PDB file of C-alpha atoms in Angstrom:
ATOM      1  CA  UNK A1017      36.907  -4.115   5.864  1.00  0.00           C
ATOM      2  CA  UNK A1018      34.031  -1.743   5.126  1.00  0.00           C
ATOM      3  CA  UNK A1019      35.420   1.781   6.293  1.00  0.00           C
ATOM      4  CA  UNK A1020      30.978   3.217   6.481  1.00  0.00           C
ATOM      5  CA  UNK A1021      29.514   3.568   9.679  1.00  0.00           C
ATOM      6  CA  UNK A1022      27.385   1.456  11.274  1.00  0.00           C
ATOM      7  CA  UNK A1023      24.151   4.067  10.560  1.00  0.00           C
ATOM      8  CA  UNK A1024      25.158   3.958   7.276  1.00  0.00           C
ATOM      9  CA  UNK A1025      24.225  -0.191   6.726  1.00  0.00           C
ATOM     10  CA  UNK A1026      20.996  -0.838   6.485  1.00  0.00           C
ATOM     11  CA  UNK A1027      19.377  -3.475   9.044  1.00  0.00           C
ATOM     12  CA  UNK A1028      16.269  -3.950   7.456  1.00  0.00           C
ATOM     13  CA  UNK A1029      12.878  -4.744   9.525  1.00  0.00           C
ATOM     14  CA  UNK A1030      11.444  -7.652   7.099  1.00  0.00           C
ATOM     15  CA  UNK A1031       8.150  -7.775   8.505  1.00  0.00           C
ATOM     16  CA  UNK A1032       7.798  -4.000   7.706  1.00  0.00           C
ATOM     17  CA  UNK A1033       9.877  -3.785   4.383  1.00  0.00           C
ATOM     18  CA  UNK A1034       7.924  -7.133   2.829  1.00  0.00           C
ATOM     19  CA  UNK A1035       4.371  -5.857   3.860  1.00  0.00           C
ATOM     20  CA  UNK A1036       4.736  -2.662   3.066  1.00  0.00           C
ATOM     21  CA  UNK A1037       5.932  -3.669  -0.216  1.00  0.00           C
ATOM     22  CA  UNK A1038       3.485  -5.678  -0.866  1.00  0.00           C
ATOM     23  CA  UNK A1039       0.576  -3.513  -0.096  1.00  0.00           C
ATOM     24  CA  UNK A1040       2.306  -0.887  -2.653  1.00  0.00           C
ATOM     25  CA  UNK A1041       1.850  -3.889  -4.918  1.00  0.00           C
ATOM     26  CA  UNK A1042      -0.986  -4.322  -4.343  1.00  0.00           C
ATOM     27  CA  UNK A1043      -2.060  -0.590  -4.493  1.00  0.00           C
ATOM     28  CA  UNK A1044      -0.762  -0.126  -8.180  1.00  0.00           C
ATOM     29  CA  UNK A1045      -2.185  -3.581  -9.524  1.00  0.00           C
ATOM     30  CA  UNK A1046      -5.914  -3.548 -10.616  1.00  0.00           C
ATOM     31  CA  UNK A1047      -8.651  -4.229  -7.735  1.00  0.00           C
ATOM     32  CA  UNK A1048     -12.248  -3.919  -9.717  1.00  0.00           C
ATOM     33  CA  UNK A1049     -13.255  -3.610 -13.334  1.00  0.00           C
ATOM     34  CA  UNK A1050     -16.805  -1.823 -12.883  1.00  0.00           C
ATOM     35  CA  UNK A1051     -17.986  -5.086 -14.986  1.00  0.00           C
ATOM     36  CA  UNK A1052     -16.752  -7.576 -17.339  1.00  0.00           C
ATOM     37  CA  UNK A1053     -17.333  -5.146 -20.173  1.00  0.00           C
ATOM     38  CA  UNK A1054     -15.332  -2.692 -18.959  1.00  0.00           C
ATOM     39  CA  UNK A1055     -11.725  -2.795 -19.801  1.00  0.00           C
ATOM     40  CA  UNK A1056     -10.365  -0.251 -17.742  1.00  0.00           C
ATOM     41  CA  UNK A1057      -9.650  -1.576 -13.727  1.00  0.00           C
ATOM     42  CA  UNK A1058      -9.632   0.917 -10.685  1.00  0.00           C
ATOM     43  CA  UNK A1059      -6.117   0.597  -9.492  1.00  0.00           C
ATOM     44  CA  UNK A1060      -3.079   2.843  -8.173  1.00  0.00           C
ATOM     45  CA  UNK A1061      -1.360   3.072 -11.603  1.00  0.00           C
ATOM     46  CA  UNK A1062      -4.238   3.963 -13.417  1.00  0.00           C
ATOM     47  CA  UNK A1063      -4.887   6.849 -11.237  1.00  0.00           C
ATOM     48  CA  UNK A1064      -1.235   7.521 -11.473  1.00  0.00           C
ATOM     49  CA  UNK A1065      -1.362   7.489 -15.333  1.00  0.00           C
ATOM     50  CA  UNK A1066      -4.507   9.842 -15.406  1.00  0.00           C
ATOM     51  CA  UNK A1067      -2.746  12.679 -12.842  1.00  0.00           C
ATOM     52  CA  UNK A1068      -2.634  10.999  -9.481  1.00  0.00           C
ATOM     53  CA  UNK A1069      -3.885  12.926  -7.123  1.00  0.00           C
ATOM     54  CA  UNK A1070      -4.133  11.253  -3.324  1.00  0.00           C
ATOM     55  CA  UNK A1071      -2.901   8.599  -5.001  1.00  0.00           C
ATOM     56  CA  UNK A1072       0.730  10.399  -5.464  1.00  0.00           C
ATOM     57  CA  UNK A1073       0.152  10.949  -1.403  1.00  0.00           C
ATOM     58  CA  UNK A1074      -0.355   6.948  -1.430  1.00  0.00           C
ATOM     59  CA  UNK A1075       2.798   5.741  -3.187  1.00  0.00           C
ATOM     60  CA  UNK A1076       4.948   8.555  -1.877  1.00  0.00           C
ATOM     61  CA  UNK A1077       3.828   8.075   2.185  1.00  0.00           C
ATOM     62  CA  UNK A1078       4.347   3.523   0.963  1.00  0.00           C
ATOM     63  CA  UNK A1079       7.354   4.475  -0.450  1.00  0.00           C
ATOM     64  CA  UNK A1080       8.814   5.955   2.387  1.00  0.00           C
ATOM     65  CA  UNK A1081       7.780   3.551   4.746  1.00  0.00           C
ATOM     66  CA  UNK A1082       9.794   1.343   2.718  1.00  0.00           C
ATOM     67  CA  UNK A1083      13.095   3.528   2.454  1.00  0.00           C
ATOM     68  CA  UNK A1084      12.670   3.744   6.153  1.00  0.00           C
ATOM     69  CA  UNK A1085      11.934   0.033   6.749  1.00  0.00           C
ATOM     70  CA  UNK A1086      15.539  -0.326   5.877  1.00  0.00           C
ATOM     71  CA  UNK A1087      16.883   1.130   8.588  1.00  0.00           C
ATOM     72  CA  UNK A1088      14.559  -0.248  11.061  1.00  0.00           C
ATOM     73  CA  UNK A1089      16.055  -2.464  12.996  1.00  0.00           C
ATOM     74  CA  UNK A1090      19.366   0.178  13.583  1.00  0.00           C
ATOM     75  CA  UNK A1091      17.203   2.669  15.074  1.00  0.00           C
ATOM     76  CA  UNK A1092      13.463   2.726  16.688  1.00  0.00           C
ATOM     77  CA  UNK A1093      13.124   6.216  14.972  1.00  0.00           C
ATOM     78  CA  UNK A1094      13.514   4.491  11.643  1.00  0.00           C
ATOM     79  CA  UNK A1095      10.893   1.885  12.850  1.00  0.00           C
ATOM     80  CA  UNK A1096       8.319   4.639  13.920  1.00  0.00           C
ATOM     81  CA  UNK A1097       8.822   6.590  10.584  1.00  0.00           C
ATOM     82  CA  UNK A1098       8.611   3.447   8.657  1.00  0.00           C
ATOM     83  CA  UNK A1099       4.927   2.288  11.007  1.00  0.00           C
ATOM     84  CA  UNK A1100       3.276   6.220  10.660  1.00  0.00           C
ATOM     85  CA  UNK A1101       4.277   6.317   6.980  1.00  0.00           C
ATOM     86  CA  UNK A1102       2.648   3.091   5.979  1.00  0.00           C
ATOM     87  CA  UNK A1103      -0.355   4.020   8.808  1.00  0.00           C
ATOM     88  CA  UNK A1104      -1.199   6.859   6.569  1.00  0.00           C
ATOM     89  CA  UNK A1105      -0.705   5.239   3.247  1.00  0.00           C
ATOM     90  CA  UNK A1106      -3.212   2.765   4.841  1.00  0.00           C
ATOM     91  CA  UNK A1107      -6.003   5.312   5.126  1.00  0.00           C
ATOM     92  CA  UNK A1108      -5.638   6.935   2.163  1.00  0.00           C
ATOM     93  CA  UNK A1109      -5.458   4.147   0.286  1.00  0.00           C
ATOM     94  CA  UNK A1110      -8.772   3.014   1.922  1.00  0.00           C
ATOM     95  CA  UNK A1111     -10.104   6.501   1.145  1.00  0.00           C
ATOM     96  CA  UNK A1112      -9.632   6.031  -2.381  1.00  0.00           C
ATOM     97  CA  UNK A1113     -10.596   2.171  -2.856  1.00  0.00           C
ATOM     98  CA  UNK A1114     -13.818   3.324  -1.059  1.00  0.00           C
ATOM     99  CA  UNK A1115     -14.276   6.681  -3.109  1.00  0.00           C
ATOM    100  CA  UNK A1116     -13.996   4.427  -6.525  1.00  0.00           C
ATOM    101  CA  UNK A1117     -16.404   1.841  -5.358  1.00  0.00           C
ATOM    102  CA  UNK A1118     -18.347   4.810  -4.705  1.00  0.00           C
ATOM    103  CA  UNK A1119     -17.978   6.581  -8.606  1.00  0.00           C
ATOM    104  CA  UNK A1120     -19.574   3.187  -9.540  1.00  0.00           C
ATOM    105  CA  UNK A1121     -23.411   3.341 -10.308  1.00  0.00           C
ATOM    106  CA  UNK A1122     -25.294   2.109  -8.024  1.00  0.00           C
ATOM    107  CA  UNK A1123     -26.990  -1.713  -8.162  1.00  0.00           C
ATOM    108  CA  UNK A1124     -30.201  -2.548  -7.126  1.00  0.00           C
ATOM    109  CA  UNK A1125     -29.029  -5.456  -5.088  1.00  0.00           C
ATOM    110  CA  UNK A1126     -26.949  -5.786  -1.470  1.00  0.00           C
ATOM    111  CA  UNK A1127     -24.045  -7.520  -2.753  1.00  0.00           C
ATOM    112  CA  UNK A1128     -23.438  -5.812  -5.312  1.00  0.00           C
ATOM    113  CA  UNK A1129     -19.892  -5.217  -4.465  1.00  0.00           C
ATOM    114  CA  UNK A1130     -19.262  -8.822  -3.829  1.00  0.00           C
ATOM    115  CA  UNK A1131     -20.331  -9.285  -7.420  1.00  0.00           C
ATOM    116  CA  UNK A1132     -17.558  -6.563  -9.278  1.00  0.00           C
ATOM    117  CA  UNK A1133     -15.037  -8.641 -11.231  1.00  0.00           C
ATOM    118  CA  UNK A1134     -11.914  -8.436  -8.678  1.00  0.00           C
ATOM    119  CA  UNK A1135      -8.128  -8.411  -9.873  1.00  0.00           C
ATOM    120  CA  UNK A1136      -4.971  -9.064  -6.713  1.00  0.00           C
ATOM    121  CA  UNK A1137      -4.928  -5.618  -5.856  1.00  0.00           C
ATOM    122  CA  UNK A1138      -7.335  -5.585  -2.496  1.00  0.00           C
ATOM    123  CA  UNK A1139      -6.250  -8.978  -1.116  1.00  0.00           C
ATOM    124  CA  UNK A1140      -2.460  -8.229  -1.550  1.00  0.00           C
ATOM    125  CA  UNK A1141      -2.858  -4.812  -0.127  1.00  0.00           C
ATOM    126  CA  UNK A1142      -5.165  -5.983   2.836  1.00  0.00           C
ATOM    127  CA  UNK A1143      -1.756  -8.778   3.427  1.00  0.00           C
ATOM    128  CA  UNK A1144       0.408  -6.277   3.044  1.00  0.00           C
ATOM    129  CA  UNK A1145      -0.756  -3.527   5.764  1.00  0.00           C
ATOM    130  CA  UNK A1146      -1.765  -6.438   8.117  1.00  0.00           C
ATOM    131  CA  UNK A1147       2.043  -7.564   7.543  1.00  0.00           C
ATOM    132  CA  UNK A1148       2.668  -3.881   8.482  1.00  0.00           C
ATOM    133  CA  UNK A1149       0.553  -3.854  11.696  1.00  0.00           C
ATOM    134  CA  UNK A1150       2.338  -6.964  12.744  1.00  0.00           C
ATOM    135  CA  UNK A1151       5.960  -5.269  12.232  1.00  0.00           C
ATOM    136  CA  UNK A1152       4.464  -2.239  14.480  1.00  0.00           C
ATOM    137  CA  UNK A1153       3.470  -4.695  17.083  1.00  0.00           C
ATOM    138  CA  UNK A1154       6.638  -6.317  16.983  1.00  0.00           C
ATOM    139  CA  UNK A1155       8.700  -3.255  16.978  1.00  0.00           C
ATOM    140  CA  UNK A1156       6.586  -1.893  19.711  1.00  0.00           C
ATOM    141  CA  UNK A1157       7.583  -4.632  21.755  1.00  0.00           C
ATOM    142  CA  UNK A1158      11.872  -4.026  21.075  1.00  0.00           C
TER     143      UNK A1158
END
């Protein structure tokens, strides 16, 4: 018999702990190269590996959400901290995709973005946090 509480056992939420997961993934893998000359993507790690910055903010607040996530389906508190963790991961993140595509010289045509050599980064973070936002709903509705 196992002699730890129940607490102590995790009960993971799945929708949480996979999307949350996977947007960190996403986070640290590359999302642009500013062209196909360039060598260097914008991603998580490589602000990590130059100093960090919001981005330490970014994998600490996704990283908790997913220590929490654990825990999630024992107790609604776990559930919240694991939602409001990954909420603000969300934004930041956003703030700093949006801050590199702004660093990028401007184009002299709309699309422009559209056009940037894209790695998995952006669509596994955007399938990540909308697997988050479906946990919240779900837990919302325990």
């Amino acid at each position: 018999m196992d002699d730890a509480p129940p607490w102590y056992r995790p009960m993971p939420d799945v929708l949480l702990l996979v999307g949350t997961s996977t947007a960190l993934l996403g986070y640290l893998i590359p999302w642009f190269r500013a062209s196909e000359r360039h060598r260097w993507s914008y991603s998580g790690w490589g602000y990590l590996s130059v100093g960090g910055g919001w981005t330490t903010w970014v994998v600490l607040l996704l990283v908790t959400a997913i220590g929490a996530s654990l825990w999630a389906r024992r107790a609604v508190q776990f559930a919240q901290l694991a939602v409001g963790a990954a909420v603000a991961g969300m934004f930041l993140a956003g703030a700093v995709v949006a801050v590199s595509l702004g660093a990028l010289p401007e184009r002299s045509h709309i699309n422009w973005v559209g056009e940037l050599p894209f790695g998995m980064g952006l669509p596994l973070m955007a399938v990540g946090f909308g697997t988050v936002v479906a946990g919240a709903l779900a837990t919302a509705r325990r």
